[in-house]
mmCIF file of C-alpha atoms in Angstrom:
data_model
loop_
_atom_site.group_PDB
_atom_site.id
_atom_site.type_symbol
_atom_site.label_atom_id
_atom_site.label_comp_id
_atom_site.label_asym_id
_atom_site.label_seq_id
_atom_site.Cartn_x
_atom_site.Cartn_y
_atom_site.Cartn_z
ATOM 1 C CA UNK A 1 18.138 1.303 14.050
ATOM 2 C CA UNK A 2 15.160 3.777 13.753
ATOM 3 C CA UNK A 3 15.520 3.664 9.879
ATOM 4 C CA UNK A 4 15.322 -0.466 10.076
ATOM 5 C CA UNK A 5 11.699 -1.858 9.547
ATOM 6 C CA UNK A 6 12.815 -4.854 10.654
ATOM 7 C CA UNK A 7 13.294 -3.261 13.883
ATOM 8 C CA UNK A 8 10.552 0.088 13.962
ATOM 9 C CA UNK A 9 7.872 -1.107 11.501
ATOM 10 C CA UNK A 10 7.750 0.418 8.071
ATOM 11 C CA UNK A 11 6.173 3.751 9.221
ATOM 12 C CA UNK A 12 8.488 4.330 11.417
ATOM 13 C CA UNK A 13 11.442 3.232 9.566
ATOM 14 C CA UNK A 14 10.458 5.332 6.390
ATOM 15 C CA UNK A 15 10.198 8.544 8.597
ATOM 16 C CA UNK A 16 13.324 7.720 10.286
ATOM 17 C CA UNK A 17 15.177 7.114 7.183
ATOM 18 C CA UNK A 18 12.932 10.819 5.705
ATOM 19 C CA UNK A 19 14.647 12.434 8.597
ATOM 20 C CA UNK A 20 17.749 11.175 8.448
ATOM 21 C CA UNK A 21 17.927 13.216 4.431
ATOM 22 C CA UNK A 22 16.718 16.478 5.691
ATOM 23 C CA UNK A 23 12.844 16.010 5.507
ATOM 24 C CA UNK A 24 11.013 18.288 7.854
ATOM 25 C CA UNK A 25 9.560 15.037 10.394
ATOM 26 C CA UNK A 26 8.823 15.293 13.972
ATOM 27 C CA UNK A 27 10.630 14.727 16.727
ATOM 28 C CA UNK A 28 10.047 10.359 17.276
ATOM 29 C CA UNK A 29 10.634 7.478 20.151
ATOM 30 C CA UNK A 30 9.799 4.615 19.025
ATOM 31 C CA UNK A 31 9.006 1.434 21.360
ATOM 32 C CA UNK A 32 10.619 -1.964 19.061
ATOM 33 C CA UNK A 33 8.072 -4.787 18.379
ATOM 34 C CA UNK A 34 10.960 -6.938 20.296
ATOM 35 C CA UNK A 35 10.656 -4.698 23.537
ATOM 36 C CA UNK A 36 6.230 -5.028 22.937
ATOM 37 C CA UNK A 37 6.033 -8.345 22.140
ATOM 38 C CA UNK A 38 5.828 -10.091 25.298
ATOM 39 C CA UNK A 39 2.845 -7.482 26.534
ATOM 40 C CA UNK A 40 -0.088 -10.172 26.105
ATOM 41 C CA UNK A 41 -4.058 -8.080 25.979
ATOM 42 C CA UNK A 42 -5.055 -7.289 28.928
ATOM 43 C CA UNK A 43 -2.419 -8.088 31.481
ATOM 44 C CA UNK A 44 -0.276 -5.302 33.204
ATOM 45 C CA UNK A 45 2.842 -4.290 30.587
ATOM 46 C CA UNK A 46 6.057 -5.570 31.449
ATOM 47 C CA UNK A 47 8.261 -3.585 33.912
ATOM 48 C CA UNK A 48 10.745 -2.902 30.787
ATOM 49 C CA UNK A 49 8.071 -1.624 28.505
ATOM 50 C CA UNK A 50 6.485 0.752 31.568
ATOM 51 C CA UNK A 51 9.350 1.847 32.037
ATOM 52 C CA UNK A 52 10.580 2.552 28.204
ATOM 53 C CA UNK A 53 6.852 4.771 27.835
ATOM 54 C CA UNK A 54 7.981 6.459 30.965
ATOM 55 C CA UNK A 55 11.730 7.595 29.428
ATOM 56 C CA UNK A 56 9.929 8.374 26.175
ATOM 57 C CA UNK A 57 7.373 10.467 27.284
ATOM 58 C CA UNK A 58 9.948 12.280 29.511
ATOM 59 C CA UNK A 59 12.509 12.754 26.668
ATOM 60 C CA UNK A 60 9.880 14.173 24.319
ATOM 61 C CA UNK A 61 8.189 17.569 24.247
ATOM 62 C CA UNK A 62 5.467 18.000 27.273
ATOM 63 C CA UNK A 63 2.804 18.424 24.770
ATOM 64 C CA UNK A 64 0.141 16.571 23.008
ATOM 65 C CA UNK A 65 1.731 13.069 21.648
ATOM 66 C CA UNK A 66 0.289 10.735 18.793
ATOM 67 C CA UNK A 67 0.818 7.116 19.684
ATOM 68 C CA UNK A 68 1.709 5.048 16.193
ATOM 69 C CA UNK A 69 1.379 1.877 15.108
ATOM 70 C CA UNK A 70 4.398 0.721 12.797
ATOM 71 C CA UNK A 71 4.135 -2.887 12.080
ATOM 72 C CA UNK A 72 6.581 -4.585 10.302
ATOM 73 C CA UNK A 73 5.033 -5.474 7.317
ATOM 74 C CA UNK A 74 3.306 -1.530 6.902
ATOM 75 C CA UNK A 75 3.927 0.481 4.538
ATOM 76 C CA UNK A 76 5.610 -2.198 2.086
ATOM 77 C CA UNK A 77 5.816 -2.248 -1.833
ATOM 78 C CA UNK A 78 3.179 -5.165 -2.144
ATOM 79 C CA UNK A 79 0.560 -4.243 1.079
ATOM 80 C CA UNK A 80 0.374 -0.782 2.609
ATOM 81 C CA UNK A 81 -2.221 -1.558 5.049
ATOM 82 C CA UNK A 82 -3.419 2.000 4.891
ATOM 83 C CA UNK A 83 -5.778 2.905 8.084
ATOM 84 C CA UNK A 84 -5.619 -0.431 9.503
ATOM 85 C CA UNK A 85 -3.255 -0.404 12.767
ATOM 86 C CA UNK A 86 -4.142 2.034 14.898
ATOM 87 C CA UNK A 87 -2.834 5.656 15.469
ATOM 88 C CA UNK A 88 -4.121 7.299 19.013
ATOM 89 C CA UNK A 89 -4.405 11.233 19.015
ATOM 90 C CA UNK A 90 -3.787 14.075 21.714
ATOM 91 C CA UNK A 91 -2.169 11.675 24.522
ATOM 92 C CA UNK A 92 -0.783 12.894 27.443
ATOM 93 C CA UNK A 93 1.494 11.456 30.463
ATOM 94 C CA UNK A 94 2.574 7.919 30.684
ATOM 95 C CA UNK A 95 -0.753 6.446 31.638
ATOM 96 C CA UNK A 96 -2.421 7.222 28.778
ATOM 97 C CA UNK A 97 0.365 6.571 26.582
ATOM 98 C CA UNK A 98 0.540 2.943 28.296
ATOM 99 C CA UNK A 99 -2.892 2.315 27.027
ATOM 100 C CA UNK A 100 -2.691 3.786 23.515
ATOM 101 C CA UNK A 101 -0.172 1.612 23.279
ATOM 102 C CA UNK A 102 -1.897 -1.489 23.748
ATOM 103 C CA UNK A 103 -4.334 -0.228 21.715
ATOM 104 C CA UNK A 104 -1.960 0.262 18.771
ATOM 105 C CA UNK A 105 -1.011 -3.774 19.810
ATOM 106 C CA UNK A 106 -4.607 -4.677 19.868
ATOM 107 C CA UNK A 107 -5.019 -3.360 16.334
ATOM 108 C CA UNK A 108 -2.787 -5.978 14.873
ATOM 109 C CA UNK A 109 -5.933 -8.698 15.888
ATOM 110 C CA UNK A 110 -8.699 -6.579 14.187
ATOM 111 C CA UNK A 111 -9.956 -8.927 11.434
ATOM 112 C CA UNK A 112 -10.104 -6.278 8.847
ATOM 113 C CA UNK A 113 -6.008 -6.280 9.012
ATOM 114 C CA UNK A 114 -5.749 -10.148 9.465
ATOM 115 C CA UNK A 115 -8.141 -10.582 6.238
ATOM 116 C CA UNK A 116 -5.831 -8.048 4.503
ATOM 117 C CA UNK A 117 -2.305 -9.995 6.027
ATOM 118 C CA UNK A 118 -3.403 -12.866 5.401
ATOM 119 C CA UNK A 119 -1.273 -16.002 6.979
ATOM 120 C CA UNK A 120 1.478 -15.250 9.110
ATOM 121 C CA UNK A 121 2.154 -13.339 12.465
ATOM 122 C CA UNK A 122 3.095 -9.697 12.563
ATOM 123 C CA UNK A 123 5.448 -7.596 14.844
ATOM 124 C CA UNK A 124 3.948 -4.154 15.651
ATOM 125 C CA UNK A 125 6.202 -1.405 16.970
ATOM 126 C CA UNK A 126 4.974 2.107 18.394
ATOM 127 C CA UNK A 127 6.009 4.975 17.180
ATOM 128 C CA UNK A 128 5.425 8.334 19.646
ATOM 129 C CA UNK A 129 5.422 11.544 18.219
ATOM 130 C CA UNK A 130 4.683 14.980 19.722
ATOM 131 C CA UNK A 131 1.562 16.327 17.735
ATOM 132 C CA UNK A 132 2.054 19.029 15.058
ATOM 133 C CA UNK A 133 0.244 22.299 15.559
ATOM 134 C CA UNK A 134 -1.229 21.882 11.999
ATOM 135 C CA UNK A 135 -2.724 24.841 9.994
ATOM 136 C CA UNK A 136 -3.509 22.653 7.147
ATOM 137 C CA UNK A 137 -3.335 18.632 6.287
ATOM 138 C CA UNK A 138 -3.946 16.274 3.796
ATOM 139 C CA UNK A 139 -2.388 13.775 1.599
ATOM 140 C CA UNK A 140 -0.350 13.806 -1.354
ATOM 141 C CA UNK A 141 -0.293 11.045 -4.129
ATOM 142 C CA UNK A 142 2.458 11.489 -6.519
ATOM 143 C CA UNK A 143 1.105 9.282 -8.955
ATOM 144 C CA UNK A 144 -3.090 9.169 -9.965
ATOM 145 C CA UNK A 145 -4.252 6.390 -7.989
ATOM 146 C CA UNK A 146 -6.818 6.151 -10.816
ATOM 147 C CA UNK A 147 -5.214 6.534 -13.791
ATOM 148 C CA UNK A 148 -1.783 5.239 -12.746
ATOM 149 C CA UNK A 149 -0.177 8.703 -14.468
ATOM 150 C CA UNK A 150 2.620 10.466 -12.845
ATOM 151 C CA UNK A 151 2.408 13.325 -14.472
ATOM 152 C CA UNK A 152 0.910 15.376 -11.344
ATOM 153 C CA UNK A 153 0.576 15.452 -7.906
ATOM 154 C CA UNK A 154 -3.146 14.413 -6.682
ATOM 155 C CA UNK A 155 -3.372 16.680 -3.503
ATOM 156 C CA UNK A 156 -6.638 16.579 -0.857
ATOM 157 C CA UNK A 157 -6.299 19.509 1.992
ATOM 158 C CA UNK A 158 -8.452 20.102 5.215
ATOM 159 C CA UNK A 159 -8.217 22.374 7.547
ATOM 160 C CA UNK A 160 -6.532 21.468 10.930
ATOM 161 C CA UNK A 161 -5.435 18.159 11.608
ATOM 162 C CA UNK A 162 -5.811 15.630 9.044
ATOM 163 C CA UNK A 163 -7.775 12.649 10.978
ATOM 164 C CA UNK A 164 -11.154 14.590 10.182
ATOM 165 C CA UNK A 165 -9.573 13.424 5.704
ATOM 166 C CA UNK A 166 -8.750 9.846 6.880
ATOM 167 C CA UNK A 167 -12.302 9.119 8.670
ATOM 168 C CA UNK A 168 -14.614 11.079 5.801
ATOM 169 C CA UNK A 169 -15.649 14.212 8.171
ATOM 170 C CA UNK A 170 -14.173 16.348 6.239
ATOM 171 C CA UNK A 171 -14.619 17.270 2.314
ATOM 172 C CA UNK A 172 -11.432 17.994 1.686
ATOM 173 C CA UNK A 173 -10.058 20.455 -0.939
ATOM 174 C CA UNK A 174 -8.547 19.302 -4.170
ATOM 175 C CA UNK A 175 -5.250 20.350 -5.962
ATOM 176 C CA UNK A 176 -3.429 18.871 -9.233
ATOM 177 C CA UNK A 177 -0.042 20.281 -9.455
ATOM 178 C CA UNK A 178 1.875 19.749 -12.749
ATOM 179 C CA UNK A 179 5.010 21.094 -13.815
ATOM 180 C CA UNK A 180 3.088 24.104 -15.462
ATOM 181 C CA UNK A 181 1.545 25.173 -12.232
ATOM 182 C CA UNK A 182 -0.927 24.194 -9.679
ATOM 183 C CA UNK A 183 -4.729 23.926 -10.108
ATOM 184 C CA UNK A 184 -7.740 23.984 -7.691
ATOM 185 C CA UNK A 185 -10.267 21.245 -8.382
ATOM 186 C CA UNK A 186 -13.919 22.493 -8.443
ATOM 187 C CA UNK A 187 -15.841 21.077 -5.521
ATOM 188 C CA UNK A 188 -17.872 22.539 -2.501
ATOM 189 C CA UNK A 189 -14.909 22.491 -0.046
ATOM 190 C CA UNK A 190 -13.833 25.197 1.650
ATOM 191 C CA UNK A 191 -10.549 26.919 0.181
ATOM 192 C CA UNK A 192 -7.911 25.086 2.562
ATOM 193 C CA UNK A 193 -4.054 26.171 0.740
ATOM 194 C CA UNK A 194 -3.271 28.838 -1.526
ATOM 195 C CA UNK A 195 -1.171 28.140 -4.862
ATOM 196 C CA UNK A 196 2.320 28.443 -3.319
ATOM 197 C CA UNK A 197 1.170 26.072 -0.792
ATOM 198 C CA UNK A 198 -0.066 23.161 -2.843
ATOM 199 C CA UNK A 199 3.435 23.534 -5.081
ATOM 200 C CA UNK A 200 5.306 23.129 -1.515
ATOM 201 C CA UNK A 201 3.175 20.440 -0.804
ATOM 202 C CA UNK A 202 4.045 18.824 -4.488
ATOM 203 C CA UNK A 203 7.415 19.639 -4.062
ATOM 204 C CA UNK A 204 8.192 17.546 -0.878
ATOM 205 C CA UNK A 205 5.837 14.501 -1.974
ATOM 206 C CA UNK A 206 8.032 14.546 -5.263
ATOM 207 C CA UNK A 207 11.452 14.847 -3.561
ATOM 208 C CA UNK A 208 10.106 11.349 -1.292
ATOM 209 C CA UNK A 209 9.588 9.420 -4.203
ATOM 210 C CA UNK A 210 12.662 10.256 -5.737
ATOM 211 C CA UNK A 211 14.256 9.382 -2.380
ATOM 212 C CA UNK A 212 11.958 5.946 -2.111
ATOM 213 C CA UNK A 213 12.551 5.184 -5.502
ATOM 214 C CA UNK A 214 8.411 5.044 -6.588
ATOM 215 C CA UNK A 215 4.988 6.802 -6.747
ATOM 216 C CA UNK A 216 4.513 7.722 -2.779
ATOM 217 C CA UNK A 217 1.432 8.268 -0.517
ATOM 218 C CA UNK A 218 2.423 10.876 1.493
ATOM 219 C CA UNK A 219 0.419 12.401 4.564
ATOM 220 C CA UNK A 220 1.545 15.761 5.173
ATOM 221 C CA UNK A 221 0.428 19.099 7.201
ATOM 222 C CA UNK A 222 1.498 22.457 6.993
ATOM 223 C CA UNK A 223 3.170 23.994 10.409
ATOM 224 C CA UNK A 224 4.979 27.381 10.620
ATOM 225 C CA UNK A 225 5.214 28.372 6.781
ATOM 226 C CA UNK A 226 6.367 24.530 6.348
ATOM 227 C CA UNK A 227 5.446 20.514 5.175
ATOM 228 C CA UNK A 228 6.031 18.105 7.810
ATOM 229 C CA UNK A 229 6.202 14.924 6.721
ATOM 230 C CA UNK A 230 3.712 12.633 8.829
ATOM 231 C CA UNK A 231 4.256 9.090 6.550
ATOM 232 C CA UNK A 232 5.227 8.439 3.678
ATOM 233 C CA UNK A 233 4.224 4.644 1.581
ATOM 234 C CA UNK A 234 4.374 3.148 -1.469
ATOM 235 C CA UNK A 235 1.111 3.424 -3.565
ATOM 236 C CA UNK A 236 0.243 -0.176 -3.993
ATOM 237 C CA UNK A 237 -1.536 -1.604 -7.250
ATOM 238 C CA UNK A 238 -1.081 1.092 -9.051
ATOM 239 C CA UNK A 239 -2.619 0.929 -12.232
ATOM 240 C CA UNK A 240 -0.748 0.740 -15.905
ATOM 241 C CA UNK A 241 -1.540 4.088 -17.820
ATOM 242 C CA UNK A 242 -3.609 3.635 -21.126
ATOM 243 C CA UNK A 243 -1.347 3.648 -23.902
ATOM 244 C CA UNK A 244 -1.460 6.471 -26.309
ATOM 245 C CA UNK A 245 -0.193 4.137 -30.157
ATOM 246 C CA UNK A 246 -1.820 1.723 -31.310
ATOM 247 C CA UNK A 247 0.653 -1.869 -32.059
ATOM 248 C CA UNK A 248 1.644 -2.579 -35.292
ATOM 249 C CA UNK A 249 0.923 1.024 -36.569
#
């Protein structure tokens, strides 16, 4: 049911379903729209949904968690709705998880995602994850978001967790890696993964779109000599290369 975005979002479905054919993912719980639905802002959660945090957080690893949004209509071929649902880092107990999740619910309101949606309601889900001790992060595009080429992977890299890429802290480190190797970018940023690195990185972003079926956005970090997969999307409006021959000649 995991692997089901009708039932836990498109984030959490993809990873579920990324799992399920031997990606490296973390461990996941995830809370159904269904079960959050009836949780209106502000009022004390539902008996069943305390008590569903409190099993979760009891069956996962007593670390750090990150608290998910995975909305139904996330991570789809037509609308990603990249950063707009909320994701809550570094939460511990069942207290805290409680209200991460409703903020992950709030999210759904924000008008920057119901400009984006567009009529029609939306179903979030939660997905709970313990954290990943990462040495490295970033994002992988296996198509050029730019040039709509797929002829190399587009990688950004920071250091540590990969939040500090997402909200423009960080100047991230750039890699193309094409079947004759992988390049650094020139740019000020700090060296972040060595060759072999960005080609595992490459690798694993590859391997998802041939799973998926198209060009993927794929947030990654590197843990214990190894990519974890952290999401993985369509890319969405991807441009048509520029053609090469001329009609008629």
């Amino acid at each position: 049911a995991a692997g089901d975005p009708s039932i836990a979002g498109g984030k959490a479905a993809h990873l579920a379903q990324l799992r399920a054919a031997g990606f490296r993912v973390p461990d996941g719980i995830v809370l159904p729209g269904q079960l959050l639905a009836g949780w209106r802002v502000g009022e004390v959660p539902p008996d069943a949904v305390e008590q569903a945090v409190a099993e979760a957080v009891a069956a996962l690893p007593s670390v750090a968690l990150a608290v998910r949004s995975s909305a139904d209509a996330e991570d789809a071929a037509a609308a990603s709705f990249a950063g707009a649902y909320a994701t809550v880092l570094g939460v511990a107990g069942t207290e805290e998880v409680l209200a991460a999740v409703r903020t992950c619910l709030t999210s759904a309101d924000a008008p920057r995602v119901s400009s984006y949606r567009g009529t029609g309601g939306v179903t979030v889900s939660v997905l709970l994850q313990p954290m990943v001790a990462a040495e490295a992060a970033g994002v992988a595009f296996t198509a050029d978001p730019v040039s709509g080429t797929d002829d190399a992977v587009r990688i950004s890299a920071v250091r540590g967790l990969g939040d500090r890429l997402v909200d423009g802290t960080a100047n991230p480190e750039e890699w193309r890696v094409a079947p004759d190797g992988a390049q650094r970018l020139p740019g000020d940023a700090d060296a972040v993964l060595a060759s072999d690195q960005a080609a595992a990185v490459a690798e694993v972003a590859r391997r998802a779109a041939e799973y998926f079926g198209c060009p993927q956005d794929v947030e990654w970090a590197w843990c214990d000599g190894a990519v974890h997969v952290l999401q993985s999307r369509p890319i969405t409006a991807l441009p048509v290369p520029p053609s090469t021959t001329l009609d008629g000649l």
